[in-house]
Short mmCIF file of C-alpha atoms in Angstrom, two decimals:
data_model
loop_
_atom_site.label_atom_id
_atom_site.label_comp_id
_atom_site.label_asym_id
_atom_site.label_seq_id
_atom_site.Cartn_x
_atom_site.Cartn_y
_atom_site.Cartn_z
CA UNK U 22 -7.48 -15.92 -4.79
CA UNK U 23 -11.33 -16.57 -5.96
CA UNK U 24 -10.50 -16.39 -9.52
CA UNK U 25 -7.38 -18.52 -9.32
CA UNK U 26 -9.29 -21.22 -7.81
CA UNK U 27 -11.83 -21.26 -10.13
CA UNK U 28 -9.81 -21.78 -12.85
CA UNK U 29 -7.89 -24.33 -10.80
CA UNK U 30 -11.00 -26.43 -10.28
CA UNK U 31 -11.68 -26.08 -13.84
CA UNK U 32 -8.55 -27.36 -14.81
CA UNK U 33 -9.23 -30.47 -12.61
CA UNK U 34 -12.06 -30.81 -15.02
CA UNK U 35 -10.22 -30.92 -17.76
CA UNK U 36 -9.74 -27.28 -19.00
CA UNK U 37 -6.44 -27.11 -20.76
CA UNK U 38 -5.96 -23.28 -21.03
CA UNK U 39 -3.07 -22.27 -19.66
CA UNK U 40 -3.62 -19.63 -16.52
CA UNK U 41 -1.67 -16.47 -15.32
CA UNK U 42 -1.95 -16.16 -11.67
CA UNK U 43 -1.44 -13.25 -9.81
CA UNK U 44 -0.22 -12.82 -5.72
CA UNK U 45 -0.77 -9.47 -3.87
CA UNK U 46 -0.94 -10.40 -0.55
CA UNK U 47 1.71 -11.41 1.66
CA UNK U 48 -0.78 -14.15 3.49
CA UNK U 49 0.97 -17.56 3.50
CA UNK U 50 0.04 -20.03 0.54
CA UNK U 51 -3.11 -22.19 2.26
CA UNK U 52 -3.37 -24.63 -0.98
CA UNK U 53 -0.03 -25.43 -3.08
CA UNK U 54 -1.86 -27.97 -5.28
CA UNK U 55 -3.52 -24.29 -7.33
CA UNK U 56 -0.04 -23.19 -7.17
CA UNK U 57 1.51 -25.81 -8.66
CA UNK U 58 -0.68 -26.97 -11.24
CA UNK U 59 0.68 -27.50 -14.50
CA UNK U 60 -1.53 -24.62 -16.28
CA UNK U 61 0.07 -22.28 -13.99
CA UNK U 62 2.77 -21.17 -16.45
CA UNK U 63 3.78 -17.69 -14.35
CA UNK U 64 2.78 -16.40 -11.26
CA UNK U 65 2.54 -12.48 -11.00
CA UNK U 66 3.67 -11.24 -7.75
CA UNK U 67 3.51 -7.59 -6.79
CA UNK U 68 6.84 -7.05 -5.29
CA UNK U 69 9.61 -9.04 -4.75
CA UNK U 70 8.76 -9.96 -1.20
CA UNK U 71 5.67 -11.30 -2.15
CA UNK U 72 7.98 -12.93 -5.13
CA UNK U 73 9.96 -14.94 -2.36
CA UNK U 74 7.25 -15.77 -0.41
CA UNK U 75 5.44 -18.04 -2.93
CA UNK U 76 8.41 -19.72 -4.51
CA UNK U 77 9.07 -21.40 -1.16
CA UNK U 78 5.41 -23.05 -2.00
CA UNK U 79 5.59 -23.33 -6.15
CA UNK U 80 8.10 -24.98 -8.27
CA UNK U 81 9.53 -24.29 -10.49
CA UNK U 82 10.92 -21.25 -8.71
CA UNK U 83 11.32 -19.89 -11.95
CA UNK U 84 7.43 -19.27 -12.89
CA UNK U 85 7.57 -16.95 -9.99
CA UNK U 86 8.12 -13.27 -11.52
CA UNK U 87 7.87 -9.81 -9.46
CA UNK U 88 5.88 -7.43 -11.47
CA UNK U 89 5.58 -4.04 -9.04
CA UNK U 90 2.36 -2.63 -9.32
CA UNK U 91 1.86 0.92 -10.41
CA UNK U 92 -0.01 3.73 -10.26
CA UNK U 93 -1.45 6.81 -13.02
CA UNK U 94 0.18 10.17 -12.39
CA UNK U 95 -2.40 12.06 -14.11
CA UNK U 96 -5.41 11.55 -11.90
CA UNK U 97 -3.20 13.51 -9.73
CA UNK U 98 -3.60 16.69 -12.25
CA UNK U 99 -6.24 17.69 -11.99
CA UNK U 100 -8.49 20.47 -9.23
CA UNK U 101 -7.26 20.07 -5.42
CA UNK U 102 -9.63 20.54 -3.17
CA UNK U 103 -8.17 21.62 0.54
CA UNK U 104 -9.12 18.81 2.93
CA UNK U 105 -8.32 20.23 6.43
CA UNK U 106 -10.83 23.91 4.87
CA UNK U 107 -13.61 20.98 4.09
CA UNK U 108 -13.34 18.93 7.52
CA UNK U 109 -13.16 22.37 9.26
CA UNK U 110 -9.63 21.66 11.12
CA UNK U 111 -7.49 23.72 12.95
CA UNK U 112 -3.67 24.91 11.10
CA UNK U 113 -2.18 21.67 13.38
CA UNK U 114 -0.35 19.26 10.84
CA UNK U 115 -2.74 16.64 9.13
CA UNK U 116 -1.53 13.11 9.42
CA UNK U 117 -4.00 10.51 7.54
CA UNK U 118 -3.73 6.96 6.25
CA UNK U 119 -5.90 6.31 2.71
CA UNK U 120 -6.35 2.21 3.51
CA UNK U 121 -8.91 -0.41 3.96
CA UNK U 122 -10.45 -0.17 7.09
CA UNK U 123 -9.06 -4.00 7.51
CA UNK U 124 -6.93 -6.06 10.40
CA UNK U 125 -3.74 -6.04 8.53
CA UNK U 126 -3.44 -1.68 8.04
CA UNK U 127 -2.90 -2.26 11.96
CA UNK U 128 -5.48 1.40 12.50
CA UNK U 129 -4.96 0.66 16.42
CA UNK U 130 -1.18 1.60 16.02
CA UNK U 131 -2.22 4.50 13.66
CA UNK U 132 -4.57 5.59 16.62
CA UNK U 133 -1.84 5.12 19.46
CA UNK U 134 0.27 6.89 17.57
CA UNK U 135 -2.38 9.86 17.35
CA UNK U 136 -2.52 9.80 21.10
CA UNK U 137 0.50 10.57 21.19
CA UNK U 138 1.04 13.23 19.10
CA UNK U 139 -1.79 16.22 20.08
CA UNK U 140 0.35 18.56 17.71
CA UNK U 141 -1.29 17.33 15.16
CA UNK U 142 -4.92 16.53 13.57
CA UNK U 143 -5.27 12.75 11.83
CA UNK U 144 -7.64 11.65 9.72
CA UNK U 145 -8.25 7.98 8.58
CA UNK U 146 -10.24 7.87 4.89
CA UNK U 147 -11.48 4.54 3.33
CA UNK U 148 -14.00 2.24 5.05
CA UNK U 149 -13.84 -1.13 6.16
CA UNK U 150 -14.83 -3.86 8.30
CA UNK U 151 -13.25 -2.96 11.54
CA UNK U 152 -14.95 1.15 11.30
CA UNK U 153 -16.78 0.98 14.11
CA UNK U 154 -14.71 -0.58 15.96
CA UNK U 155 -12.24 1.82 15.89
CA UNK U 156 -14.29 4.82 16.44
CA UNK U 157 -15.31 2.91 20.01
CA UNK U 158 -11.37 2.84 20.26
CA UNK U 159 -11.04 6.41 19.71
CA UNK U 160 -14.14 7.17 22.22
CA UNK U 161 -12.24 4.64 25.07
CA UNK U 162 -8.91 6.00 25.24
CA UNK U 163 -10.27 9.79 24.38
CA UNK U 164 -8.50 10.31 21.21
CA UNK U 165 -10.00 13.49 20.60
CA UNK U 166 -7.99 14.53 17.44
CA UNK U 167 -8.71 11.82 14.79
CA UNK U 168 -11.49 12.43 11.80
CA UNK U 169 -12.75 9.27 10.07
CA UNK U 170 -14.43 10.82 6.47
CA UNK U 171 -15.56 7.12 5.20
CA UNK U 172 -15.10 6.42 1.16
CA UNK U 173 -13.52 9.18 -0.45
CA UNK U 174 -13.96 9.05 -4.43
CA UNK U 175 -12.50 12.48 -4.79
CA UNK U 176 -9.55 11.24 -2.43
CA UNK U 177 -7.49 11.95 -5.82
CA UNK U 178 -8.25 16.02 -5.59
CA UNK U 179 -7.95 15.68 -1.36
CA UNK U 180 -4.57 13.68 -0.63
CA UNK U 181 -2.13 16.23 -1.32
CA UNK U 182 -3.62 18.28 1.65
CA UNK U 183 -2.04 15.92 4.13
CA UNK U 184 1.13 17.20 5.66
CA UNK U 185 1.89 13.13 6.27
CA UNK U 186 1.16 9.61 4.76
CA UNK U 187 1.04 7.36 8.23
CA UNK U 188 1.59 4.02 7.29
CA UNK U 189 1.24 1.33 9.78
CA UNK U 190 0.71 -1.73 8.24
CA UNK U 191 1.33 -4.86 9.97
CA UNK U 192 1.92 -7.08 6.59
CA UNK U 193 1.69 -5.83 3.17
CA UNK U 194 2.34 -7.03 -0.73
CA UNK U 195 3.12 -3.64 -1.91
CA UNK U 196 1.03 -0.83 -0.83
CA UNK U 197 -0.01 1.67 -3.83
CA UNK U 198 -1.11 4.20 -1.75
CA UNK U 199 2.51 4.92 -0.46
CA UNK U 200 3.07 5.91 -4.31
CA UNK U 201 -0.19 7.99 -4.43
CA UNK U 202 1.41 10.29 -1.51
CA UNK U 203 5.08 10.09 -3.33
CA UNK U 204 3.23 11.73 -6.50
CA UNK U 205 1.84 14.41 -4.47
CA UNK U 206 4.50 14.96 -2.14
CA UNK U 207 3.37 14.04 0.82
CA UNK U 208 6.24 12.80 3.18
CA UNK U 209 5.65 8.95 4.34
CA UNK U 210 6.32 7.16 7.76
CA UNK U 211 5.19 3.83 7.29
CA UNK U 212 6.10 -0.15 9.10
CA UNK U 213 9.40 -2.16 7.16
CA UNK U 214 7.12 -4.97 6.25
CA UNK U 215 5.83 -6.75 3.40
CA UNK U 216 6.58 -5.10 -0.03
CA UNK U 217 6.43 -1.58 1.74
CA UNK U 218 10.66 -1.29 1.47
CA UNK U 219 10.66 -1.49 -2.17
CA UNK U 220 9.40 1.58 -2.23
CA UNK U 221 10.14 3.46 1.52
CA UNK U 222 13.85 3.34 1.32
CA UNK U 223 14.51 4.67 4.43
CA UNK U 224 15.64 8.32 4.55
CA UNK U 225 15.91 8.95 0.91
CA UNK U 226 11.80 8.41 0.10
CA UNK U 227 10.66 7.64 3.30
CA UNK U 228 11.04 7.12 7.34
CA UNK U 229 10.70 3.35 7.86
CA UNK U 230 10.08 1.83 11.47
CA UNK U 231 9.14 -2.27 12.73
CA UNK U 232 5.62 -2.30 13.30
CA UNK U 233 3.40 -1.62 16.20
CA UNK U 234 6.54 0.51 17.02
CA UNK U 235 4.23 3.58 18.44
CA UNK U 236 7.01 5.88 19.82
CA UNK U 237 9.28 5.17 16.82
CA UNK U 238 6.74 6.15 14.29
CA UNK U 239 5.94 9.04 16.54
CA UNK U 240 9.28 10.10 17.02
CA UNK U 241 9.58 9.55 12.94
CA UNK U 242 6.35 11.88 12.50
CA UNK U 243 7.81 14.68 14.19
CA UNK U 244 11.04 14.72 13.11
CA UNK U 245 9.63 14.61 9.84
CA UNK U 246 7.30 17.39 10.27
CA UNK U 247 10.56 19.95 12.03
CA UNK U 248 12.78 19.14 9.19
CA UNK U 249 12.04 20.71 6.40
CA UNK U 250 15.67 19.61 4.57
CA UNK U 251 14.84 16.32 5.31
CA UNK U 252 11.02 16.46 3.76
CA UNK U 253 12.17 18.10 0.54
CA UNK U 254 14.75 15.60 0.24
CA UNK U 255 12.42 12.79 1.10
CA UNK U 256 9.43 14.38 -1.22
CA UNK U 257 11.90 14.90 -4.24
CA UNK U 258 13.24 11.51 -4.27
CA UNK U 259 9.95 9.43 -3.59
CA UNK U 260 8.75 11.43 -6.48
CA UNK U 261 10.82 11.36 -9.19
CA UNK U 262 10.72 6.65 -7.89
CA UNK U 263 7.20 6.77 -7.87
CA UNK U 264 6.91 8.77 -11.72
CA UNK U 265 10.35 6.63 -12.96
CA UNK U 266 9.49 3.36 -11.78
CA UNK U 267 6.03 2.60 -10.63
CA UNK U 268 3.97 4.32 -13.89
CA UNK U 269 0.95 1.90 -14.72
CA UNK U 270 2.46 1.85 -18.17
CA UNK U 271 5.34 -0.25 -17.03
CA UNK U 272 2.97 -2.13 -15.54
CA UNK U 273 0.63 -2.58 -18.11
CA UNK U 274 3.79 -3.09 -20.87
CA UNK U 275 5.67 -5.58 -18.31
CA UNK U 276 2.46 -7.54 -17.98
CA UNK U 277 1.15 -7.54 -21.52
CA UNK U 278 4.81 -9.15 -22.13
CA UNK U 279 4.39 -11.79 -19.74
CA UNK U 280 0.98 -13.22 -21.64
CA UNK U 281 1.82 -12.24 -25.06
CA UNK U 282 5.15 -14.96 -23.93
CA UNK U 283 2.85 -17.52 -23.02
CA UNK U 284 0.50 -16.87 -25.79
CA UNK U 285 3.51 -17.57 -28.56
CA UNK U 286 4.38 -20.98 -26.41
CA UNK U 287 0.51 -22.19 -27.42
CA UNK U 288 1.76 -21.76 -31.15
CA UNK U 289 5.27 -22.50 -31.36
#
């Protein structure tokens, strides 16, 4: 967004270089002017949902396109580290999330689910502005089955240790952490917001619940943990989807094609 603003200001000052902007969040567009400037040739959205939101403020609508973010499967082919052993946890199932500790990720709902699920250990892998507040919340509500690891630069070695990824976002552009979990064959329970349903297809590649619905989220976690056939089906479908439709190579190729087309129009 900041880079886009700089490009817009430069255009107002006379810069005629074409701009390709990106929209990765489902936050509403605050200033339609910088998205509708004549220098903006394409707006690449991270999901169809973001495209839909952006098209409400952008004309012509055709310059708004979707290129899903992709991830690299190769980085999960390296050594594996047992996170349960590292954290000295017991043999209960391990449910986790690895997003930034920011308001739109709604970690308070995550913690409320943990409170209702003493049959599992929960881990929050990441940092962010709400870290102290979330830790205080666990103390105030006597939630004793949650571990905060902070940011893990070796997460790609440890993600496979989860028995379940619980993704409780209130808003979400796409959610590439979901793709990481899919490649690691970790089943997912997620909220039905933003671009998440484009990855997590209910009862096919994961289970979806409404945002903030603690009871439904907890029941869905328990369902996956107790139903091995469902778990097997979901993880197989999810890995196939992430591998085939959401690779970083596809993202790069599609993005390159947009830039190449824009540049070709300058010389034609």
